[in-house]
């Protein structure tokens, strides 16, 4: 039994008010698999890179127990590259460079050893590629989580809706939930999106936390207020990875466990932004994670005896 | 012992995507005192109106047990009037008309019977008027809560800082916290604002809930996701009124009670926006309030056994 994470493995060059990096390893599958690795030791990635990707970079995954058999390395090609600059508020950014490179013709090959997949995280990619992964798994996973973004809503809504129909959990941000549903109220937006197929909807609100919708239930998770956000890159992917890693650990898919998974995902996202790139995600201890969870508990707990 | 609420009592003409009203009774002190009246039966207002204010309007306060001895009625003058139109997202609005009228020379007279004030809510007014009220009370109240807005930060920051220094709790929104402190991070903003004098800071984030800061503690309160927001007018004042009304009820000023007071305030705000103007706040039952509190508990509760 395993957890498969599909998404980008890439090089990023990031500039924030606190500094800038050269090309460092990034990508949704990188952040998500590192985050998941703190909860589940059978995490496997499906991704594609060029031969500019170093053995040392691959070793980083292995050191975290992440299976890289599904990481294709294309000789003579270059890895996906993204460069961006964050504004002073750290909530908005400009994309400076996007070079698709190997991603342009990404055919997600699923190794035979991955066919034991029970948990599947579809990182943000074209809806067709996401759908291909589902179809190439001989047995439908117990839980399929899909991340996507406004870009696919703009240019290929039909394909997107077809893929959304096939998944259990959709994660998008509040603006995307409004765009996808045509509803401003997130309650109404959630009703419409749940009618599109997914049984659970997670609306990510960045510094305002996240909302989980399932049938007529809603859970509101806080975000940890941070004094310093060093680099927001990968926060959403760390959230998704922590979320599905925790679900794979606890095994049972229900609303109770998903609420907790959102808190664990939020905790991993809060670590991610404390340093540049994946740096903070590379060396977390179990104690640090436990302490962070305690902070979330303290942050949102209140006790009212209703009369 | 009593709770005094000072603020505007006014006429509003409101337009939202769901309809529009003629001149209806509004104002910060109106919303706040009605909200407080559900928790505390010795609520008294200090405000000023013109002789266009009807006896029936005054009776509404009395029916809710609100003492109106401090409501000055200026013969031959007109009440404060505000007219606004909300955009489709209900989060932004245009002010169409602001007629200060009686508010222009508002001298807040404190009746002798109000000198038993233990809890004081300073609704959004000029910082000088707010300060005058504090000075006219012979004994310093046990708890002074102050609401303010960006407008006073723009035009009279020195007076504002002087008044802020004198209060226990400051309530502002996130943009205002950033403006007042010059810090984008709300954690850093809160540290600076708490250093200005108040022991507690409440940052209101509308549909994203509220944050309470005290020393090194933070509480994150959710907002109830609503399918329909009919009219947001008065939500912040209902929050403040519910908050201080609950504090007056439970008497003891501490972080634990303040967390609960924020939930009660949020509940009252969530009722307020369900109908036009004060309509919903006029006829709540204790059962409705209890049920709403249960919804808040359900919304944000999770149980993690940290290893």
Coordinates of N, CA, C and O in Angstrom, one line a residue, chain A residues 89-245:
Chain A
X89 N 4.0 42.6 0.6 CA 3.0 42.0 1.4 C 3.1 40.5 1.5 O 2.4 39.9 2.2
X90 N 3.9 39.9 0.6 CA 4.1 38.5 0.5 C 2.9 37.7 0.1 O 2.9 36.5 0.0
X91 N 1.8 38.4 -0.2 CA 0.6 37.7 -0.6 C 0.4 37.7 -2.1 O -0.4 37.0 -2.6
X92 N 1.1 38.6 -2.8 CA 1.0 38.7 -4.2 C 2.4 38.5 -4.8 O 3.4 38.9 -4.1
X93 N 2.5 38.0 -6.0 CA 3.8 37.8 -6.6 C 3.7 38.0 -8.1 O 2.7 37.9 -8.7
X94 N 4.9 38.3 -8.7 CA 4.9 38.4 -10.2 C 5.7 37.2 -10.6 O 6.8 36.9 -10.1
X95 N 5.2 36.5 -11.7 CA 6.0 35.5 -12.3 C 6.9 36.1 -13.3 O 6.5 36.9 -14.2
X96 N 8.2 35.9 -13.2 CA 9.2 36.5 -14.1 C 9.5 35.6 -15.2 O 9.6 36.1 -16.4
X97 N 9.7 34.3 -15.0 CA 10.0 33.4 -16.0 C 9.2 32.1 -15.8 O 9.1 31.6 -14.7
X98 N 8.6 31.5 -16.9 CA 8.1 30.2 -16.8 C 8.7 29.4 -18.0 O 8.3 29.8 -19.2
X99 N 9.5 28.4 -17.8 CA 10.0 27.6 -18.9 C 9.5 26.2 -18.7 O 9.9 25.5 -17.8
X100 N 8.5 25.8 -19.5 CA 7.9 24.5 -19.3 C 8.9 23.3 -19.5 O 8.9 22.4 -18.8
X101 N 9.7 23.5 -20.6 CA 10.8 22.4 -20.8 C 10.1 21.0 -20.8 O 9.2 20.8 -21.6
X102 N 10.7 20.1 -20.0 CA 10.2 18.7 -20.0 C 8.7 18.6 -19.7 O 8.1 17.5 -20.1
X103 N 8.1 19.6 -19.1 CA 6.7 19.5 -18.7 C 5.8 19.5 -20.0 O 4.6 19.1 -19.9
X104 N 6.3 20.1 -21.1 CA 5.5 20.3 -22.2 C 4.8 19.0 -22.7 O 3.7 19.0 -23.2
X105 N 5.6 17.9 -22.7 CA 5.1 16.7 -23.2 C 5.1 15.6 -22.1 O 5.4 14.5 -22.4
X106 N 4.7 16.0 -20.9 CA 4.8 15.1 -19.8 C 3.8 13.9 -19.9 O 2.6 14.2 -20.0
X107 N 4.3 12.7 -20.0 CA 3.4 11.5 -20.0 C 3.7 10.8 -18.7 O 4.7 10.2 -18.5
X108 N 2.8 10.8 -17.8 CA 3.0 10.3 -16.5 C 3.0 8.8 -16.5 O 2.0 8.1 -16.5
X109 N 4.2 8.2 -16.5 CA 4.3 6.7 -16.4 C 4.3 6.2 -15.0 O 5.0 6.7 -14.1
X110 N 3.4 5.2 -14.8 CA 3.2 4.7 -13.5 C 4.0 3.4 -13.4 O 3.6 2.4 -14.1
X111 N 5.1 3.3 -12.6 CA 5.8 2.0 -12.5 C 4.9 0.9 -11.9 O 4.0 1.2 -11.2
X112 N 5.2 -0.3 -12.3 CA 4.4 -1.4 -11.8 C 4.4 -1.5 -10.3 O 3.3 -1.8 -9.7
X113 N 5.5 -1.1 -9.7 CA 5.6 -1.1 -8.2 C 4.7 -0.1 -7.6 O 4.5 -0.1 -6.3
X114 N 4.1 0.8 -8.4 CA 3.3 1.9 -7.8 C 1.8 1.4 -7.8 O 0.9 2.1 -7.4
X115 N 1.5 0.2 -8.4 CA 0.1 -0.2 -8.5 C -0.5 -0.6 -7.2 O -1.7 -0.8 -7.1
X116 N 0.2 -0.5 -6.1 CA -0.4 -0.7 -4.8 C -0.9 0.6 -4.2 O -1.3 0.7 -3.0
X117 N -1.0 1.6 -5.1 CA -1.5 2.9 -4.6 C -2.8 2.9 -3.9 O -3.8 2.5 -4.5
X118 N -2.8 3.5 -2.7 CA -4.1 3.6 -2.0 C -4.5 5.0 -1.8 O -5.7 5.3 -1.7
X119 N -3.5 5.9 -1.8 CA -3.7 7.3 -1.6 C -3.1 8.0 -2.8 O -1.9 7.8 -3.1
X120 N -3.8 8.9 -3.5 CA -3.3 9.6 -4.7 C -3.5 11.1 -4.5 O -4.6 11.6 -4.3
X121 N -2.3 11.8 -4.6 CA -2.4 13.3 -4.6 C -2.1 13.8 -6.1 O -0.9 13.5 -6.5
X122 N -3.0 14.4 -6.7 CA -2.8 14.9 -8.0 C -2.4 16.4 -7.9 O -3.3 17.3 -7.7
X123 N -1.1 16.7 -7.9 CA -0.7 18.1 -7.8 C -1.2 18.9 -9.1 O -1.6 18.3 -10.1
X124 N -1.1 20.2 -9.0 CA -1.5 21.0 -10.1 C -0.8 20.8 -11.4 O 0.4 21.1 -11.5
X125 N -1.5 20.2 -12.4 CA -0.9 20.0 -13.7 C -2.1 20.1 -14.7 O -3.2 20.4 -14.2
X126 N -1.9 19.8 -16.0 CA -3.1 19.9 -16.8 C -4.1 18.8 -16.4 O -3.7 17.7 -16.0
X127 N -5.4 19.1 -16.5 CA -6.4 18.1 -16.1 C -6.3 16.8 -16.8 O -6.6 15.7 -16.2
X128 N -5.8 16.8 -18.0 CA -5.7 15.6 -18.8 C -4.6 14.7 -18.2 O -4.8 13.5 -18.1
X129 N -3.5 15.3 -17.8 CA -2.4 14.5 -17.2 C -2.9 13.9 -15.9 O -2.7 12.8 -15.6
X130 N -3.6 14.7 -15.1 CA -4.2 14.2 -13.8 C -5.1 13.0 -14.1 O -5.0 12.0 -13.4
X131 N -5.9 13.2 -15.1 CA -6.9 12.1 -15.4 C -6.2 10.8 -15.9 O -6.6 9.7 -15.5
X132 N -5.1 11.0 -16.7 CA -4.4 9.9 -17.2 C -3.8 9.0 -16.0 O -3.8 7.8 -16.1
X133 N -3.3 9.7 -15.0 CA -2.8 9.0 -13.8 C -3.9 8.1 -13.2 O -3.7 6.9 -12.9
X134 N -5.1 8.7 -13.0 CA -6.2 7.9 -12.4 C -6.5 6.7 -13.3 O -6.6 5.5 -12.8
X135 N -6.5 6.9 -14.6 CA -6.8 5.8 -15.5 C -5.8 4.7 -15.6 O -6.0 3.5 -15.9
X136 N -4.5 5.1 -15.3 CA -3.4 4.1 -15.4 C -3.3 3.3 -14.1 O -2.5 2.4 -14.1
X137 N -4.0 3.6 -13.1 CA -4.0 2.8 -11.9 C -5.0 1.7 -12.0 O -6.2 2.0 -12.4
X138 N -4.6 0.5 -11.9 CA -5.5 -0.7 -12.1 C -6.6 -0.7 -11.1 O -7.8 -1.0 -11.5
X139 N -6.3 -0.3 -9.9 CA -7.4 -0.3 -8.9 C -7.6 1.2 -8.4 O -6.6 1.9 -8.2
X140 N -8.8 1.6 -8.4 CA -9.0 3.0 -7.9 C -8.5 3.2 -6.5 O -8.9 2.4 -5.6
X141 N -7.7 4.2 -6.3 CA -7.2 4.5 -4.9 C -8.4 4.7 -4.0 O -9.5 5.1 -4.4
X142 N -8.1 4.5 -2.7 CA -9.1 4.7 -1.6 C -9.5 6.2 -1.5 O -10.6 6.6 -1.2
X143 N -8.4 7.0 -1.8 CA -8.7 8.5 -1.7 C -7.8 9.2 -2.8 O -6.6 9.1 -2.8
X144 N -8.6 10.0 -3.6 CA -7.9 10.8 -4.6 C -8.1 12.3 -4.2 O -9.2 12.8 -4.1
X145 N -7.0 13.0 -4.0 CA -7.0 14.4 -3.7 C -6.5 15.1 -5.0 O -5.4 14.8 -5.5
X146 N -7.2 16.2 -5.4 CA -6.7 16.9 -6.6 C -6.6 18.4 -6.3 O -7.4 19.0 -5.7
X147 N -5.4 18.9 -6.7 CA -5.2 20.4 -6.6 C -5.3 20.9 -8.0 O -4.9 20.2 -9.0
X148 N -5.8 22.1 -8.2 CA -5.8 22.7 -9.5 C -5.7 24.2 -9.3 O -5.5 24.7 -8.2
X149 N -5.9 25.0 -10.4 CA -5.8 26.4 -10.3 C -6.6 27.1 -11.4 O -7.1 26.5 -12.3
X150 N -6.8 28.4 -11.2 CA -7.6 29.3 -12.1 C -7.2 29.1 -13.6 O -8.0 29.2 -14.5
X151 N -5.9 29.0 -13.8 CA -5.4 28.9 -15.2 C -6.2 27.8 -16.0 O -6.6 28.1 -17.2
X152 N -6.4 26.6 -15.4 CA -7.1 25.6 -16.1 C -8.6 25.9 -16.3 O -9.3 25.5 -17.2
X153 N -9.1 26.7 -15.3 CA -10.5 27.1 -15.4 C -10.7 28.1 -16.6 O -11.7 28.1 -17.3
X154 N -9.6 28.9 -16.8 CA -9.7 29.9 -17.9 C -9.6 29.2 -19.3 O -10.3 29.6 -20.2
X155 N -8.8 28.2 -19.4 CA -8.5 27.7 -20.8 C -9.0 26.3 -21.1 O -9.1 25.9 -22.3
X156 N -9.3 25.5 -20.1 CA -9.9 24.1 -20.4 C -10.9 23.6 -19.3 O -10.7 22.6 -18.7
X157 N -11.9 24.4 -19.2 CA -12.9 24.1 -18.2 C -13.6 22.7 -18.4 O -13.8 22.0 -17.4
X158 N -13.8 22.3 -19.6 CA -14.5 21.0 -19.8 C -13.6 19.8 -19.3 O -14.1 18.9 -18.6
X159 N -12.3 19.9 -19.7 CA -11.4 18.8 -19.2 C -11.3 18.8 -17.7 O -11.3 17.8 -17.0
X160 N -11.3 20.0 -17.2 CA -11.2 20.2 -15.7 C -12.4 19.6 -15.0 O -12.2 18.8 -14.1
X161 N -13.6 19.9 -15.5 CA -14.8 19.4 -14.9 C -14.8 17.8 -14.9 O -15.3 17.2 -14.0
X162 N -14.3 17.3 -16.1 CA -14.3 15.8 -16.2 C -13.4 15.2 -15.2 O -13.7 14.1 -14.6
X163 N -12.2 15.8 -14.9 CA -11.3 15.3 -13.9 C -11.8 15.5 -12.5 O -11.7 14.6 -11.7
X164 N -12.4 16.7 -12.2 CA -12.9 16.9 -10.9 C -14.0 15.9 -10.5 O -14.0 15.5 -9.3
X165 N -14.7 15.4 -11.5 CA -15.8 14.4 -11.3 C -15.2 13.1 -10.7 O -15.9 12.4 -10.1
X166 N -13.9 12.9 -11.0 CA -13.3 11.6 -10.7 C -12.7 11.5 -9.3 O -12.2 10.5 -8.9
X167 N -12.6 12.7 -8.6 CA -11.8 12.7 -7.4 C -12.7 12.8 -6.1 O -13.9 13.1 -6.2
X168 N -12.0 12.5 -5.0 CA -12.7 12.6 -3.7 C -12.6 13.9 -3.0 O -13.6 14.4 -2.4
X169 N -11.5 14.5 -3.2 CA -11.2 15.8 -2.5 C -10.6 16.8 -3.5 O -9.7 16.5 -4.2
X170 N -11.2 18.0 -3.6 CA -10.7 19.0 -4.4 C -10.1 20.1 -3.5 O -10.8 20.5 -2.5
X171 N -8.9 20.6 -3.8 CA -8.3 21.7 -3.0 C -8.1 22.9 -3.9 O -7.4 22.8 -4.9
X172 N -8.7 24.0 -3.6 CA -8.6 25.2 -4.4 C -8.6 26.4 -3.5 O -9.0 26.3 -2.3
X173 N -8.2 27.6 -3.9 CA -8.3 28.8 -3.0 C -9.7 29.4 -3.2 O -10.5 29.0 -4.0
X174 N -9.9 30.4 -2.4 CA -11.3 31.1 -2.4 C -11.6 31.7 -3.7 O -12.8 31.6 -4.2
X175 N -10.7 32.4 -4.3 CA -11.0 33.0 -5.6 C -11.3 32.0 -6.6 O -12.2 32.2 -7.5
X176 N -10.6 30.9 -6.6 CA -10.8 29.8 -7.6 C -12.2 29.1 -7.3 O -12.9 28.7 -8.3
X177 N -12.6 29.0 -6.0 CA -13.9 28.4 -5.7 C -15.0 29.3 -6.3 O -16.0 28.8 -6.8
X178 N -14.8 30.6 -6.2 CA -15.8 31.5 -6.7 C -15.8 31.5 -8.2 O -16.9 31.5 -8.8
X179 N -14.6 31.4 -8.9 CA -14.6 31.3 -10.3 C -15.2 30.0 -10.8 O -16.0 30.0 -11.8
X180 N -14.9 28.9 -10.2 CA -15.4 27.6 -10.6 C -16.9 27.5 -10.5 O -17.6 26.8 -11.3
X181 N -17.5 28.1 -9.5 CA -18.9 27.9 -9.2 C -19.7 29.1 -9.7 O -20.9 29.0 -9.8
X182 N -19.1 30.2 -9.9 CA -19.9 31.4 -10.2 C -20.7 32.0 -9.1 O -21.6 32.8 -9.2
X183 N -20.3 31.6 -7.9 CA -21.0 32.0 -6.7 C -20.0 32.8 -5.8 O -18.9 32.3 -5.6
X184 N -20.4 33.9 -5.2 CA -19.6 34.7 -4.3 C -19.5 34.0 -2.9 O -18.5 33.8 -2.3
X185 N -20.7 33.7 -2.4 CA -20.8 33.0 -1.1 C -20.1 31.7 -1.1 O -20.4 30.8 -2.0
X186 N -19.1 31.5 -0.2 CA -18.4 30.2 -0.3 C -19.2 29.0 0.1 O -19.0 27.9 -0.3
X187 N -20.3 29.3 0.9 CA -21.2 28.2 1.2 C -21.9 27.7 -0.1 O -22.0 26.5 -0.4
X188 N -22.4 28.7 -0.9 CA -23.1 28.4 -2.1 C -22.1 27.8 -3.1 O -22.4 26.8 -3.8
X189 N -20.9 28.4 -3.2 CA -19.9 27.8 -4.1 C -19.6 26.4 -3.7 O -19.5 25.5 -4.6
X190 N -19.5 26.1 -2.5 CA -19.2 24.7 -2.0 C -20.3 23.7 -2.4 O -20.0 22.6 -2.9
X191 N -21.5 24.2 -2.3 CA -22.6 23.3 -2.6 C -22.5 22.9 -4.1 O -22.7 21.8 -4.5
X192 N -22.3 23.9 -5.0 CA -22.2 23.7 -6.4 C -21.0 22.8 -6.7 O -21.1 21.9 -7.6
X193 N -19.9 23.0 -6.1 CA -18.7 22.2 -6.4 C -18.8 20.8 -5.9 O -18.4 19.9 -6.6
X194 N -19.4 20.6 -4.8 CA -19.7 19.2 -4.3 C -20.6 18.5 -5.2 O -20.5 17.3 -5.4
X195 N -21.5 19.2 -5.9 CA -22.4 18.6 -6.8 C -21.7 18.2 -8.1 O -22.2 17.4 -8.9
X196 N -20.5 18.7 -8.3 CA -19.7 18.4 -9.5 C -19.0 17.0 -9.4 O -18.4 16.5 -10.3
X197 N -19.0 16.4 -8.2 CA -18.4 15.1 -8.0 C -17.7 14.9 -6.7 O -17.9 13.9 -6.0
X198 N -16.8 15.8 -6.3 CA -16.0 15.5 -5.1 C -16.8 15.4 -3.8 O -17.8 16.1 -3.7
X199 N -16.4 14.5 -2.9 CA -17.2 14.4 -1.7 C -16.7 15.4 -0.7 O -17.5 15.7 0.3
X200 N -15.5 15.9 -0.8 CA -15.0 16.9 0.1 C -14.4 18.0 -0.7 O -13.8 17.8 -1.8
X201 N -14.5 19.2 -0.2 CA -13.9 20.4 -0.8 C -13.1 21.2 0.2 O -13.6 21.5 1.3
X202 N -11.9 21.4 -0.1 CA -11.0 22.3 0.8 C -10.8 23.6 0.1 O -10.2 23.6 -1.0
X203 N -11.2 24.7 0.8 CA -11.0 26.0 0.2 C -9.8 26.6 1.1 O -10.0 26.8 2.3
X204 N -8.7 26.8 0.4 CA -7.5 27.4 1.0 C -7.6 28.9 1.0 O -7.8 29.5 0.0
X205 N -7.4 29.5 2.2 CA -7.5 31.0 2.3 C -6.2 31.6 2.7 O -6.2 32.7 3.3
X206 N -5.1 30.9 2.5 CA -3.8 31.5 2.9 C -3.7 31.9 4.3 O -3.9 31.1 5.2
X207 N -3.4 33.1 4.6 CA -3.2 33.6 6.0 C -4.5 33.5 6.8 O -4.5 33.7 8.0
X208 N -5.6 33.3 6.1 CA -6.9 33.2 6.8 C -7.3 31.8 7.1 O -8.4 31.5 7.6
X209 N -6.4 30.8 6.8 CA -6.8 29.4 7.1 C -7.4 28.7 6.0 O -7.2 29.0 4.8
X210 N -8.3 27.7 6.3 CA -8.9 26.9 5.3 C -10.3 26.4 5.7 O -10.5 26.4 6.9
X211 N -11.1 26.1 4.8 CA -12.5 25.6 5.1 C -12.6 24.3 4.4 O -12.2 24.1 3.3
X212 N -13.2 23.3 5.2 CA -13.5 22.0 4.7 C -15.0 21.8 4.6 O -15.7 22.1 5.6
X213 N -15.5 21.5 3.4 CA -16.9 21.2 3.2 C -17.1 19.8 2.9 O -16.4 19.2 2.1
X214 N -18.2 19.2 3.5 CA -18.5 17.8 3.2 C -20.0 17.6 3.6 O -20.4 17.9 4.7
X215 N -20.8 17.3 2.6 CA -22.3 17.2 2.8 C -22.7 18.5 3.4 O -22.4 19.6 2.8
X216 N -23.4 18.5 4.5 CA -23.8 19.8 5.1 C -22.9 20.2 6.3 O -23.3 21.1 7.1
X217 N -21.7 19.6 6.3 CA -20.8 20.0 7.4 C -19.7 20.9 6.9 O -19.2 20.8 5.8
X218 N -19.3 21.8 7.8 CA -18.2 22.8 7.5 C -17.2 22.8 8.7 O -17.6 22.8 9.8
X219 N -15.9 22.7 8.4 CA -14.9 22.9 9.4 C -14.0 24.1 9.0 O -13.6 24.2 7.8
X220 N -13.8 25.0 9.9 CA -13.0 26.1 9.7 C -11.7 26.0 10.4 O -11.7 25.9 11.7
X221 N -10.6 25.9 9.7 CA -9.2 25.7 10.3 C -8.5 27.0 10.3 O -8.5 27.7 9.3
X222 N -7.9 27.4 11.4 CA -7.1 28.6 11.4 C -5.8 28.5 10.8 O -5.3 27.4 10.6
X223 N -5.2 29.6 10.3 CA -3.8 29.6 9.9 C -3.0 30.1 11.1 O -3.6 31.0 11.9
X224 N -1.8 29.7 11.3 CA -1.0 30.2 12.4 C -0.5 31.6 12.1 O 0.2 31.7 11.1
X225 N -0.8 32.6 12.9 CA -0.3 33.9 12.6 C 1.2 33.9 12.8 O 1.7 33.5 13.9
X226 N 1.9 34.3 11.8 CA 3.4 34.3 11.8 C 4.0 35.7 11.8 O 3.5 36.5 11.1
X227 N 5.0 35.8 12.6 CA 5.7 37.1 12.7 C 6.5 37.3 11.3 O 6.5 38.4 10.8
X228 N 7.1 36.3 10.9 CA 7.9 36.4 9.6 C 7.5 35.3 8.6 O 7.6 34.1 8.9
X229 N 7.1 35.8 7.5 CA 7.0 34.8 6.4 C 8.1 35.1 5.4 O 8.3 36.2 4.9
X230 N 9.0 34.1 5.3 CA 10.3 34.4 4.6 C 10.1 34.1 3.1 O 10.6 34.9 2.3
X231 N 9.3 33.1 2.8 CA 9.1 32.7 1.4 C 7.9 31.8 1.3 O 7.9 30.7 1.7
X232 N 6.8 32.3 0.7 CA 5.6 31.6 0.7 C 5.6 30.4 -0.4 O 4.6 29.6 -0.4
X233 N 6.6 30.3 -1.2 CA 6.6 29.3 -2.2 C 6.4 27.9 -1.6 O 7.1 27.6 -0.7
X234 N 5.5 27.2 -2.2 CA 5.3 25.8 -1.8 C 4.4 25.6 -0.6 O 4.2 24.4 -0.2
X235 N 3.9 26.7 0.0 CA 3.0 26.5 1.1 C 1.8 25.7 0.8 O 1.4 24.8 1.6
X236 N 1.1 26.0 -0.3 CA -0.1 25.2 -0.7 C 0.2 23.7 -0.9 O -0.5 22.8 -0.6
X237 N 1.4 23.5 -1.5 CA 1.8 22.1 -1.8 C 2.2 21.3 -0.5 O 1.9 20.1 -0.3
X238 N 2.8 22.1 0.4 CA 3.2 21.5 1.7 C 1.9 21.1 2.5 O 1.8 20.1 3.1
X239 N 0.9 22.0 2.4 CA -0.4 21.8 3.0 C -1.0 20.5 2.4 O -1.4 19.6 3.2
X240 N -1.0 20.4 1.1 CA -1.6 19.2 0.5 C -0.9 17.9 0.8 O -1.5 16.9 1.1
X241 N 0.5 18.0 0.9 CA 1.3 16.9 1.2 C 1.1 16.4 2.6 O 0.9 15.2 3.0
X242 N 1.1 17.4 3.5 CA 0.8 17.1 5.0 C -0.6 16.5 5.1 O -0.7 15.5 5.9
X243 N -1.5 17.0 4.4 CA -2.9 16.6 4.5 C -3.0 15.1 4.1 O -3.5 14.2 4.8
X244 N -2.5 14.8 2.9 CA -2.7 13.4 2.4 C -1.8 12.4 3.1 O -2.1 11.3 3.3
X245 N -0.6 12.9 3.5 CA 0.3 12.1 4.3 C -0.3 11.6 5.6 O -0.2 10.5 6.0

